[in-house]
JSON list of C-alpha atoms in Angstrom, two decimals:
[
{"chain": "A", "resi": 1, "resn": "ASN", "atom": "CA", "xyz": [15.80, -5.76, -1.30]},
{"chain": "A", "resi": 2, "resn": "PRO", "atom": "CA", "xyz": [15.63, -4.44, -4.88]},
{"chain": "A", "resi": 3, "resn": "LEU", "atom": "CA", "xyz": [13.86, -7.57, -6.13]},
{"chain": "A", "resi": 4, "resn": "GLY", "atom": "CA", "xyz": [10.85, -6.74, -3.98]},
{"chain": "A", "resi": 5, "resn": "SER", "atom": "CA", "xyz": [10.40, -3.21, -5.30]},
{"chain": "A", "resi": 6, "resn": "PRO", "atom": "CA", "xyz": [7.10, -2.25, -6.95]},
{"chain": "A", "resi": 7, "resn": "ASP", "atom": "CA", "xyz": [8.65, -1.74, -10.36]},
{"chain": "A", "resi": 8, "resn": "VAL", "atom": "CA", "xyz": [10.12, -5.26, -10.50]},
{"chain": "A", "resi": 9, "resn": "ILE", "atom": "CA", "xyz": [6.78, -6.94, -9.84]},
{"chain": "A", "resi": 10, "resn": "GLY", "atom": "CA", "xyz": [4.94, -4.77, -12.36]},
{"chain": "A", "resi": 11, "resn": "PHE", "atom": "CA", "xyz": [3.02, -2.53, -9.96]},
{"chain": "A", "resi": 12, "resn": "THR", "atom": "CA", "xyz": [4.33, 0.78, -11.31]},
{"chain": "A", "resi": 13, "resn": "THR", "atom": "CA", "xyz": [3.79, -0.25, -14.93]},
{"chain": "A", "resi": 14, "resn": "GLY", "atom": "CA", "xyz": [0.24, -1.29, -14.09]},
{"chain": "A", "resi": 15, "resn": "SER", "atom": "CA", "xyz": [-0.37, 2.07, -12.44]},
{"chain": "A", "resi": 16, "resn": "TYR", "atom": "CA", "xyz": [0.89, 3.86, -15.52]},
{"chain": "A", "resi": 17, "resn": "THR", "atom": "CA", "xyz": [-1.39, 1.69, -17.68]},
{"chain": "A", "resi": 18, "resn": "GLY", "atom": "CA", "xyz": [-4.33, 2.79, -15.53]},
{"chain": "A", "resi": 19, "resn": "VAL", "atom": "CA", "xyz": [-3.42, 6.44, -16.06]},
{"chain": "A", "resi": 20, "resn": "VAL", "atom": "CA", "xyz": [-3.00, 5.97, -19.81]},
{"chain": "A", "resi": 21, "resn": "LEU", "atom": "CA", "xyz": [-6.42, 4.32, -20.02]},
{"chain": "A", "resi": 22, "resn": "MET", "atom": "CA", "xyz": [-7.98, 7.17, -18.04]},
{"chain": "A", "resi": 23, "resn": "LEU", "atom": "CA", "xyz": [-6.36, 9.72, -20.37]},
{"chain": "A", "resi": 24, "resn": "LEU", "atom": "CA", "xyz": [-7.61, 7.82, -23.41]},
{"chain": "A", "resi": 25, "resn": "ALA", "atom": "CA", "xyz": [-11.10, 7.84, -21.89]},
{"chain": "A", "resi": 26, "resn": "GLY", "atom": "CA", "xyz": [-10.93, 11.63, -21.65]},
{"chain": "A", "resi": 27, "resn": "ALA", "atom": "CA", "xyz": [-10.36, 12.03, -17.91]},
{"chain": "A", "resi": 28, "resn": "SER", "atom": "CA", "xyz": [-8.23, 14.99, -16.92]},
{"chain": "A", "resi": 29, "resn": "SER", "atom": "CA", "xyz": [-8.76, 15.64, -13.21]},
{"chain": "A", "resi": 30, "resn": "TYR", "atom": "CA", "xyz": [-6.11, 14.76, -10.67]},
{"chain": "A", "resi": 31, "resn": "ALA", "atom": "CA", "xyz": [-8.56, 12.56, -8.78]},
{"chain": "A", "resi": 32, "resn": "ALA", "atom": "CA", "xyz": [-9.48, 10.56, -11.89]},
{"chain": "A", "resi": 33, "resn": "LEU", "atom": "CA", "xyz": [-5.85, 10.01, -12.83]},
{"chain": "A", "resi": 34, "resn": "ALA", "atom": "CA", "xyz": [-4.96, 9.02, -9.27]},
{"chain": "A", "resi": 35, "resn": "ALA", "atom": "CA", "xyz": [-7.89, 6.60, -9.20]},
{"chain": "A", "resi": 36, "resn": "GLY", "atom": "CA", "xyz": [-6.76, 5.14, -12.53]},
{"chain": "A", "resi": 37, "resn": "ALA", "atom": "CA", "xyz": [-3.25, 4.68, -11.19]},
{"chain": "A", "resi": 38, "resn": "LEU", "atom": "CA", "xyz": [-4.52, 3.02, -8.02]},
{"chain": "A", "resi": 39, "resn": "VAL", "atom": "CA", "xyz": [-6.90, 0.68, -9.83]},
{"chain": "A", "resi": 40, "resn": "GLY", "atom": "CA", "xyz": [-4.33, -0.18, -12.50]},
{"chain": "A", "resi": 41, "resn": "GLY", "atom": "CA", "xyz": [-1.68, -0.95, -9.91]},
{"chain": "A", "resi": 42, "resn": "LEU", "atom": "CA", "xyz": [-4.00, -3.05, -7.76]},
{"chain": "A", "resi": 43, "resn": "LEU", "atom": "CA", "xyz": [-5.30, -5.02, -10.75]},
{"chain": "A", "resi": 44, "resn": "THR", "atom": "CA", "xyz": [-1.73, -5.67, -11.84]},
{"chain": "A", "resi": 45, "resn": "ALA", "atom": "CA", "xyz": [-0.74, -6.84, -8.37]},
{"chain": "A", "resi": 46, "resn": "PHE", "atom": "CA", "xyz": [-3.77, -9.13, -8.27]},
{"chain": "A", "resi": 47, "resn": "ALA", "atom": "CA", "xyz": [-2.98, -10.54, -11.73]},
{"chain": "A", "resi": 48, "resn": "VAL", "atom": "CA", "xyz": [0.67, -11.14, -10.81]},
{"chain": "A", "resi": 49, "resn": "TYR", "atom": "CA", "xyz": [-0.37, -12.88, -7.61]},
{"chain": "A", "resi": 50, "resn": "LEU", "atom": "CA", "xyz": [-2.88, -15.10, -9.42]},
{"chain": "A", "resi": 51, "resn": "LEU", "atom": "CA", "xyz": [-0.42, -15.98, -12.18]},
{"chain": "A", "resi": 52, "resn": "ALA", "atom": "CA", "xyz": [2.34, -16.74, -9.67]},
{"chain": "A", "resi": 53, "resn": "PHE", "atom": "CA", "xyz": [0.11, -18.87, -7.45]},
{"chain": "A", "resi": 54, "resn": "ARG", "atom": "CA", "xyz": [0.80, -22.56, -7.79]},
{"chain": "A", "resi": 55, "resn": "ARG", "atom": "CA", "xyz": [0.60, -24.52, -4.57]},
{"chain": "A", "resi": 56, "resn": "GLY", "atom": "CA", "xyz": [1.52, -21.33, -2.74]},
{"chain": "A", "resi": 57, "resn": "VAL", "atom": "CA", "xyz": [3.34, -18.23, -3.85]},
{"chain": "A", "resi": 58, "resn": "ARG", "atom": "CA", "xyz": [7.10, -18.45, -3.90]},
{"chain": "A", "resi": 59, "resn": "GLY", "atom": "CA", "xyz": [9.31, -15.40, -4.14]},
{"chain": "A", "resi": 60, "resn": "PHE", "atom": "CA", "xyz": [11.17, -16.33, -7.29]},
{"chain": "A", "resi": 61, "resn": "ARG", "atom": "CA", "xyz": [7.95, -17.14, -9.15]},
{"chain": "A", "resi": 62, "resn": "LEU", "atom": "CA", "xyz": [6.39, -13.85, -8.06]},
{"chain": "A", "resi": 63, "resn": "ILE", "atom": "CA", "xyz": [9.42, -11.94, -9.35]},
{"chain": "A", "resi": 64, "resn": "ILE", "atom": "CA", "xyz": [9.53, -13.76, -12.71]},
{"chain": "A", "resi": 65, "resn": "VAL", "atom": "CA", "xyz": [5.79, -13.34, -13.29]},
{"chain": "A", "resi": 66, "resn": "GLY", "atom": "CA", "xyz": [6.00, -9.69, -12.20]},
{"chain": "A", "resi": 67, "resn": "ILE", "atom": "CA", "xyz": [8.79, -8.98, -14.65]},
{"chain": "A", "resi": 68, "resn": "ALA", "atom": "CA", "xyz": [6.82, -10.66, -17.45]},
{"chain": "A", "resi": 69, "resn": "VAL", "atom": "CA", "xyz": [3.59, -8.80, -16.65]},
{"chain": "A", "resi": 70, "resn": "GLY", "atom": "CA", "xyz": [5.52, -5.53, -16.38]},
{"chain": "A", "resi": 71, "resn": "ALA", "atom": "CA", "xyz": [7.10, -6.10, -19.80]},
{"chain": "A", "resi": 72, "resn": "LEU", "atom": "CA", "xyz": [3.72, -6.94, -21.31]},
{"chain": "A", "resi": 73, "resn": "LEU", "atom": "CA", "xyz": [2.10, -3.82, -19.84]},
{"chain": "A", "resi": 74, "resn": "SER", "atom": "CA", "xyz": [5.04, -1.70, -20.96]},
{"chain": "A", "resi": 75, "resn": "SER", "atom": "CA", "xyz": [4.48, -2.81, -24.54]},
{"chain": "A", "resi": 76, "resn": "VAL", "atom": "CA", "xyz": [0.73, -2.14, -24.16]},
{"chain": "A", "resi": 77, "resn": "ASN", "atom": "CA", "xyz": [1.54, 1.38, -22.93]},
{"chain": "A", "resi": 78, "resn": "THR", "atom": "CA", "xyz": [3.81, 1.96, -25.91]},
{"chain": "A", "resi": 79, "resn": "TRP", "atom": "CA", "xyz": [1.09, 0.74, -28.29]},
{"chain": "A", "resi": 80, "resn": "PHE", "atom": "CA", "xyz": [-1.47, 3.06, -26.64]},
{"chain": "A", "resi": 81, "resn": "SER", "atom": "CA", "xyz": [0.95, 5.98, -26.99]},
{"chain": "A", "resi": 82, "resn": "VAL", "atom": "CA", "xyz": [1.51, 5.26, -30.67]},
{"chain": "A", "resi": 83, "resn": "LYS", "atom": "CA", "xyz": [-2.21, 4.93, -31.42]},
{"chain": "A", "resi": 84, "resn": "ALA", "atom": "CA", "xyz": [-3.37, 7.89, -29.30]},
{"chain": "A", "resi": 85, "resn": "ASP", "atom": "CA", "xyz": [-3.54, 11.44, -30.57]},
{"chain": "A", "resi": 86, "resn": "VAL", "atom": "CA", "xyz": [-0.46, 13.58, -29.97]},
{"chain": "A", "resi": 87, "resn": "ASP", "atom": "CA", "xyz": [-1.91, 15.60, -27.08]},
{"chain": "A", "resi": 88, "resn": "THR", "atom": "CA", "xyz": [-2.98, 12.51, -25.13]},
{"chain": "A", "resi": 89, "resn": "ALA", "atom": "CA", "xyz": [0.34, 10.77, -25.75]},
{"chain": "A", "resi": 90, "resn": "LEU", "atom": "CA", "xyz": [2.21, 13.87, -24.60]},
{"chain": "A", "resi": 91, "resn": "ARG", "atom": "CA", "xyz": [0.10, 14.18, -21.44]},
{"chain": "A", "resi": 92, "resn": "ALA", "atom": "CA", "xyz": [0.74, 10.52, -20.66]},
{"chain": "A", "resi": 93, "resn": "ALA", "atom": "CA", "xyz": [4.49, 10.95, -21.19]},
{"chain": "A", "resi": 94, "resn": "VAL", "atom": "CA", "xyz": [4.61, 14.05, -18.99]},
{"chain": "A", "resi": 95, "resn": "TRP", "atom": "CA", "xyz": [2.61, 12.28, -16.28]},
{"chain": "A", "resi": 96, "resn": "GLY", "atom": "CA", "xyz": [4.89, 9.24, -16.48]},
{"chain": "A", "resi": 97, "resn": "ALA", "atom": "CA", "xyz": [7.99, 11.39, -16.20]},
{"chain": "A", "resi": 98, "resn": "GLY", "atom": "CA", "xyz": [6.61, 13.07, -13.10]},
{"chain": "A", "resi": 99, "resn": "SER", "atom": "CA", "xyz": [6.54, 16.69, -14.22]},
{"chain": "A", "resi": 100, "resn": "LEU", "atom": "CA", "xyz": [5.23, 19.32, -11.81]},
{"chain": "A", "resi": 101, "resn": "SER", "atom": "CA", "xyz": [5.27, 22.16, -14.34]},
{"chain": "A", "resi": 102, "resn": "SER", "atom": "CA", "xyz": [1.51, 22.48, -14.69]},
{"chain": "A", "resi": 103, "resn": "ILE", "atom": "CA", "xyz": [0.66, 22.15, -10.99]},
{"chain": "A", "resi": 104, "resn": "GLY", "atom": "CA", "xyz": [-1.15, 25.11, -9.48]},
{"chain": "A", "resi": 105, "resn": "TRP", "atom": "CA", "xyz": [-1.66, 26.22, -5.89]},
{"chain": "A", "resi": 106, "resn": "PRO", "atom": "CA", "xyz": [-4.93, 24.31, -5.39]},
{"chain": "A", "resi": 107, "resn": "ALA", "atom": "CA", "xyz": [-3.16, 21.02, -6.10]},
{"chain": "A", "resi": 108, "resn": "VAL", "atom": "CA", "xyz": [-0.30, 21.99, -3.78]},
{"chain": "A", "resi": 109, "resn": "LEU", "atom": "CA", "xyz": [-2.74, 22.79, -0.97]},
{"chain": "A", "resi": 110, "resn": "MET", "atom": "CA", "xyz": [-4.62, 19.52, -1.49]},
{"chain": "A", "resi": 111, "resn": "SER", "atom": "CA", "xyz": [-1.37, 17.55, -1.46]},
{"chain": "A", "resi": 112, "resn": "SER", "atom": "CA", "xyz": [-0.18, 19.40, 1.64]},
{"chain": "A", "resi": 113, "resn": "ALA", "atom": "CA", "xyz": [-3.39, 18.53, 3.45]},
{"chain": "A", "resi": 114, "resn": "LEU", "atom": "CA", "xyz": [-3.00, 14.86, 2.53]},
{"chain": "A", "resi": 115, "resn": "VAL", "atom": "CA", "xyz": [0.63, 14.83, 3.68]},
{"chain": "A", "resi": 116, "resn": "ALA", "atom": "CA", "xyz": [-0.37, 16.45, 6.97]},
{"chain": "A", "resi": 117, "resn": "VAL", "atom": "CA", "xyz": [-2.98, 13.75, 7.57]},
{"chain": "A", "resi": 118, "resn": "VAL", "atom": "CA", "xyz": [-0.56, 10.94, 6.81]}
]
């Protein structure tokens, strides 16, 4: 069901907001960016759930609130990118696009180990 996907309810935008905030704070390690994405996504999911809760959570309300929160966070991300220095904005854009161009063998080995465990 496409309406239940993470991007519709704002989870992916919240994760990206977490990464942008970590980059603005000066973090550059993979672990810090992953933690920022996880915390940003979970906080967004919690906020959407709280805002959608009114005598129980109904699907349509969750979707509408998720779309609204996602749009709000998307505009916040754009504002952060405009106000940040060029290098930070570029790193955030590359991270958001999902580029693997700067990945070295240590990151590949770490990812392979995590995939093997899962």
